[in-house]
CSV table of C-alpha atoms in Angstrom, one decimal:
chain,number,residue,atom,x,y,z
A,1117,MET,CA,14.3,9.1,-14.3
A,1118,SER,CA,15.2,10.0,-10.7
A,1119,ILE,CA,15.1,7.9,-8.5
A,1120,ALA,CA,15.3,9.9,-4.5
A,1121,GLU,CA,18.2,8.5,-2.5
A,1122,GLY,CA,17.4,5.2,-0.8
A,1123,GLY,CA,14.5,4.7,-2.6
A,1124,ILE,CA,13.5,1.4,-2.6
A,1125,PRO,CA,12.4,-0.2,-6.0
A,1126,SER,CA,9.6,-1.9,-5.8
A,1127,PRO,CA,8.7,-4.4,-8.8
A,1128,ASN,CA,5.2,-3.9,-10.0
A,1129,ILE,CA,4.5,-0.4,-10.2
A,1130,TRP,CA,7.8,0.4,-10.7
A,1131,HIS,CA,8.0,-1.1,-13.8
A,1132,HIS,CA,4.9,-1.6,-15.0
A,1133,PRO,CA,2.5,1.4,-13.9
A,1134,LYS,CA,-0.3,0.7,-16.2
A,1135,VAL,CA,-0.4,-2.9,-15.0
A,1136,TYR,CA,-0.4,-1.6,-11.8
A,1137,GLU,CA,-3.1,1.1,-12.1
A,1138,VAL,CA,-5.1,-1.9,-13.5
A,1139,GLU,CA,-4.5,-4.2,-10.1
A,1140,ASN,CA,-5.5,-0.6,-8.5
A,1141,ARG,CA,-8.9,-0.4,-9.7
A,1142,ALA,CA,-9.9,-4.3,-9.3
A,1143,VAL,CA,-9.0,-4.1,-5.6
A,1144,ASP,CA,-11.5,-3.9,-2.7
A,1145,PRO,CA,-15.0,-4.1,-5.2
A,1146,GLY,CA,-16.9,-4.6,-1.7
A,1147,GLY,CA,-15.2,-1.3,-0.1
A,1148,VAL,CA,-14.2,-2.9,3.0
A,1149,ILE,CA,-10.8,-1.4,4.0
A,1150,GLU,CA,-12.0,2.6,3.7
A,1151,PRO,CA,-14.2,1.9,6.2
A,1152,ALA,CA,-12.4,0.4,8.4
A,1153,MET,CA,-10.0,2.7,9.0
A,1154,ARG,CA,-12.4,5.6,9.1
A,1155,ALA,CA,-13.4,3.3,12.2
A,1156,ILE,CA,-10.3,3.6,14.1
A,1157,ARG,CA,-9.1,7.4,12.7
A,1158,ASP,CA,-11.3,9.4,10.4
A,1159,TRP,CA,-9.3,11.9,8.7
A,1160,GLY,CA,-11.8,14.4,8.0
A,1161,GLY,CA,-10.0,17.8,8.1
A,1162,ALA,CA,-6.8,16.6,8.5
A,1163,THR,CA,-3.4,16.2,7.5
A,1164,LEU,CA,-2.5,12.9,5.6
A,1165,LEU,CA,0.4,11.3,4.3
A,1166,ASP,CA,0.1,9.0,1.7
A,1167,ILE,CA,3.6,7.7,1.6
A,1168,GLY,CA,4.4,5.3,-1.1
A,1169,CYS,CA,1.7,6.8,-2.7
A,1170,GLY,CA,2.8,5.8,-6.2
A,1171,THR,CA,0.9,7.6,-9.7
A,1172,GLY,CA,-1.6,9.2,-6.8
A,1173,PHE,CA,-4.5,6.2,-6.7
A,1174,HIS,CA,-5.7,7.2,-3.8
A,1175,LEU,CA,-4.9,10.7,-3.4
A,1176,PRO,CA,-8.5,12.1,-4.2
A,1177,THR,CA,-10.3,10.0,-1.9
A,1178,PHE,CA,-8.2,11.4,1.0
A,1179,ALA,CA,-8.6,14.5,-0.3
A,1180,ALA,CA,-12.4,14.7,-1.0
A,1181,THR,CA,-12.6,15.2,2.9
A,1182,ALA,CA,-9.0,15.9,4.4
A,1183,GLY,CA,-7.9,19.3,5.6
A,1184,ARG,CA,-4.4,18.8,3.5
A,1185,VAL,CA,-2.5,15.4,1.9
A,1186,ILE,CA,0.9,15.1,1.1
A,1187,GLY,CA,1.5,12.6,-1.5
A,1188,VAL,CA,5.4,11.3,-0.7
A,1189,GLU,CA,7.2,9.0,-3.5
A,1190,PRO,CA,10.4,8.4,-4.4
A,1191,HIS,CA,10.1,7.3,-8.2
A,1192,GLY,CA,10.3,10.7,-9.9
A,1193,ALA,CA,8.2,9.4,-12.6
A,1194,LEU,CA,5.7,8.0,-10.6
A,1195,ALA,CA,5.4,11.4,-8.6
A,1196,ASP,CA,5.0,13.3,-11.9
A,1197,ALA,CA,2.0,11.1,-12.2
A,1198,ALA,CA,0.8,12.0,-8.9
A,1199,LYS,CA,0.9,15.3,-9.6
A,1200,ARG,CA,-0.4,15.2,-12.8
A,1201,ARG,CA,-3.6,13.1,-11.2
A,1202,THR,CA,-3.9,15.6,-8.7
A,1203,LYS,CA,-3.2,19.0,-10.6
A,1204,ASP,CA,-7.2,20.4,-9.5
A,1205,LEU,CA,-7.0,19.0,-6.3
A,1206,PRO,CA,-5.6,22.6,-4.2
A,1207,ASN,CA,-5.3,20.5,-1.3
A,1208,VAL,CA,-3.2,17.7,-2.5
A,1209,GLU,CA,0.9,18.0,-2.3
A,1210,VAL,CA,3.3,15.5,-4.0
A,1211,ARG,CA,6.6,15.8,-3.1
A,1212,GLN,CA,9.6,13.8,-4.3
A,1213,GLY,CA,10.9,11.1,-1.6
A,1214,THR,CA,11.1,8.3,1.2
A,1215,ALA,CA,9.6,6.4,3.9
A,1216,GLN,CA,13.1,6.5,5.6
A,1217,ARG,CA,13.7,10.6,4.7
A,1218,LEU,CA,10.4,12.0,5.0
A,1219,PRO,CA,10.0,15.5,3.1
A,1220,VAL,CA,7.8,16.9,5.7
A,1221,LEU,CA,8.2,18.4,8.9
A,1222,ASP,CA,8.3,17.4,12.6
A,1223,SER,CA,4.7,16.9,13.9
A,1224,THR,CA,2.1,17.4,11.6
A,1225,ILE,CA,1.2,14.7,10.1
A,1226,ASP,CA,-2.8,13.7,11.8
A,1227,VAL,CA,-2.6,10.3,9.6
A,1228,MET,CA,-0.6,8.3,7.6
A,1229,HIS,CA,-1.3,5.9,5.5
A,1230,ALA,CA,0.8,3.0,3.5
A,1231,ARG,CA,-0.3,0.3,1.2
A,1232,TRP,CA,1.9,-2.3,0.1
A,1233,ALA,CA,4.8,0.3,0.7
A,1234,TYR,CA,8.1,0.2,2.2
A,1235,PHE,CA,6.3,-1.2,5.8
A,1236,PHE,CA,6.4,-4.8,4.9
A,1237,GLY,CA,7.8,-6.1,8.4
A,1238,PRO,CA,11.3,-6.5,9.5
A,1239,GLY,CA,14.0,-3.5,8.1
A,1240,CYS,CA,11.5,-1.1,7.9
A,1241,GLU,CA,12.6,0.6,11.8
A,1242,PRO,CA,14.4,3.7,9.6
A,1243,GLY,CA,11.4,4.4,8.6
A,1244,LEU,CA,9.3,4.1,11.9
A,1245,ALA,CA,11.3,6.3,12.9
A,1246,GLU,CA,10.4,8.8,10.9
A,1247,LEU,CA,6.6,8.1,12.1
A,1248,ASP,CA,8.0,9.2,15.1
A,1249,ARG,CA,9.2,12.4,13.5
A,1250,VAL,CA,6.4,13.4,11.4
A,1251,MET,CA,3.3,12.3,13.0
A,1252,ARG,CA,1.4,14.7,15.8
A,1253,HIS,CA,0.6,13.8,19.4
A,1254,GLY,CA,-2.7,11.8,19.0
A,1255,GLY,CA,-2.0,11.1,15.4
A,1256,THR,CA,-3.0,8.0,13.6
A,1257,ALA,CA,-0.8,5.1,11.1
A,1258,PHE,CA,-1.8,2.9,9.2
A,1259,VAL,CA,-0.3,0.4,7.0
A,1260,ILE,CA,-2.0,-2.5,4.9
A,1261,ASP,CA,-0.2,-5.1,3.6
A,1262,ASN,CA,-1.1,-9.0,2.6
A,1263,ASP,CA,-2.3,-11.6,5.1
A,1264,GLY,CA,-0.2,-14.5,4.1
A,1265,SER,CA,-1.4,-16.6,7.2
A,1266,ARG,CA,-5.3,-16.8,5.0
A,1267,SER,CA,-7.2,-16.8,1.6
A,1268,THR,CA,-6.1,-17.9,-1.8
A,1269,PHE,CA,-4.0,-14.4,-2.1
A,1270,GLY,CA,-2.3,-15.9,0.9
A,1271,ARG,CA,-1.8,-19.1,-0.1
A,1272,TRP,CA,0.0,-17.7,-3.5
A,1273,PHE,CA,1.8,-14.9,-1.3
A,1274,THR,CA,3.4,-18.0,0.8
A,1275,GLU,CA,4.4,-20.2,-1.3
A,1276,SER,CA,6.0,-17.9,-3.4
A,1277,TYR,CA,7.6,-15.8,-0.8
A,1278,PRO,CA,8.6,-18.4,1.7
A,1279,LYS,CA,11.0,-15.6,3.3
A,1280,ILE,CA,8.5,-13.6,4.4
A,1281,LYS,CA,6.3,-15.3,7.3
A,1282,ALA,CA,3.1,-14.6,8.3
A,1283,ALA,CA,3.9,-15.0,11.8
A,1284,GLU,CA,6.9,-12.8,12.3
A,1285,VAL,CA,5.8,-10.6,10.4
A,1286,GLU,CA,2.4,-10.4,13.2
A,1287,ALA,CA,4.8,-10.1,15.9
A,1288,PHE,CA,7.4,-7.5,14.5
A,1289,TRP,CA,4.3,-5.0,14.5
A,1290,THR,CA,2.9,-6.6,17.7
A,1291,ALA,CA,6.4,-5.9,19.4
A,1292,ARG,CA,5.9,-1.9,18.2
A,1293,GLY,CA,2.8,-1.4,20.1
A,1294,TRP,CA,0.6,-1.6,16.4
A,1295,GLN,CA,-3.2,-2.8,16.2
A,1296,ARG,CA,-4.2,-5.8,13.9
A,1297,THR,CA,-7.7,-5.5,11.7
A,1298,GLN,CA,-8.4,-8.7,9.5
A,1299,LEU,CA,-10.0,-8.0,6.8
A,1300,ASP,CA,-11.2,-9.8,3.6
A,1301,MET,CA,-11.8,-7.9,0.5
A,1302,GLY,CA,-10.8,-9.7,-3.1
A,1303,TRP,CA,-10.0,-8.5,-6.5
A,1304,ARG,CA,-12.6,-8.2,-9.4
A,1305,PHE,CA,-11.0,-7.5,-12.7
A,1306,GLU,CA,-13.5,-6.9,-16.3
A,1307,ARG,CA,-11.7,-8.9,-18.2
A,1308,ARG,CA,-9.5,-12.4,-17.8
A,1309,GLU,CA,-6.3,-10.9,-19.1
A,1310,ASP,CA,-6.4,-8.0,-16.6
A,1311,LEU,CA,-6.3,-10.0,-14.3
A,1312,GLU,CA,-3.5,-12.4,-16.1
A,1313,ALA,CA,-1.4,-9.4,-16.7
A,1314,VAL,CA,-2.0,-8.6,-12.4
A,1315,ILE,CA,-0.4,-11.7,-11.1
A,1316,ARG,CA,2.8,-11.4,-13.9
A,1317,ILE,CA,3.7,-8.5,-12.1
A,1318,GLU,CA,3.4,-9.9,-8.6
A,1319,PHE,CA,4.8,-12.8,-9.3
A,1320,THR,CA,8.3,-14.3,-10.5
A,1321,PRO,CA,7.3,-16.0,-14.7
A,1322,ALA,CA,7.0,-19.6,-13.1
A,1323,ASP,CA,4.6,-18.6,-9.8
A,1324,ALA,CA,2.4,-16.5,-12.1
A,1325,GLU,CA,2.3,-19.1,-14.8
A,1326,ARG,CA,1.4,-21.8,-12.2
A,1327,ILE,CA,-0.7,-19.6,-10.6
A,1328,ILE,CA,-2.8,-18.9,-13.4
A,1329,ALA,CA,-2.9,-22.4,-14.7
A,1330,SER,CA,-5.0,-23.1,-10.9
A,1331,HIS,CA,-7.6,-20.5,-11.0
A,1332,ALA,CA,-10.5,-19.7,-12.8
A,1333,GLY,CA,-12.4,-16.8,-13.2
A,1334,VAL,CA,-12.0,-13.2,-12.8
A,1335,GLU,CA,-11.8,-13.0,-8.7
A,1336,VAL,CA,-10.0,-13.5,-6.3
A,1337,ASP,CA,-10.4,-13.8,-2.7
A,1338,TYR,CA,-7.8,-11.3,-0.5
A,1339,ALA,CA,-7.1,-11.4,2.9
A,1340,ILE,CA,-5.4,-8.1,4.5
A,1341,ASN,CA,-3.7,-6.9,7.7
A,1342,LEU,CA,-5.1,-3.0,8.7
A,1343,TRP,CA,-2.4,-2.1,11.1
A,1344,SER,CA,-2.6,0.6,13.1
A,1345,ARG,CA,-0.8,2.8,16.2
A,1346,THR,CA,-1.8,5.7,17.2
A,1347,PHE,CA,1.5,8.0,18.4
């Protein structure tokens, strides 16, 4: 297994890709995120960059209307899985690399998408500098992250990761000219055991068991921030 130099380990998908696939299928059952992005900047015919693309779950969706899609992923096995997933899509290319050293030419990207990958606020400045390099004038970048200030999942996240403070993250992005769109989506699983498995890869063992014991059913209300900036 190869890791691109500077790759930052992801505690969920790097170690549990099959369970993370289950999580991806459960996210946003009402289809809130994509229309919100399109309302800001549609990617029809555009060159789109997906940073931290993992196994390529979102690449086919983008490829359906984008002119060209480039997925970048530091974890070699995940990048290989993304290549297999998109092998029949001629407008998709997957490259191994990191957000802070993108394998992309200057001023070639119209739309950037990063979902729960690298861009979590303070500390991601090297990746932001790379966006300044690769984005075309008039291009738009999107970052999707948790909103720890509200929702059931937001409460779980804030209680389990107290060092990540919602107000500080908001101030970081706002100071750099990014706009926030607050969205309410959710998790919806087919089976209770799937929900429990996903909780166990997202939280420490003690926190996971506490959360599982406190929450019934197969659905979770989940608030996120869609951050966007036009270059």
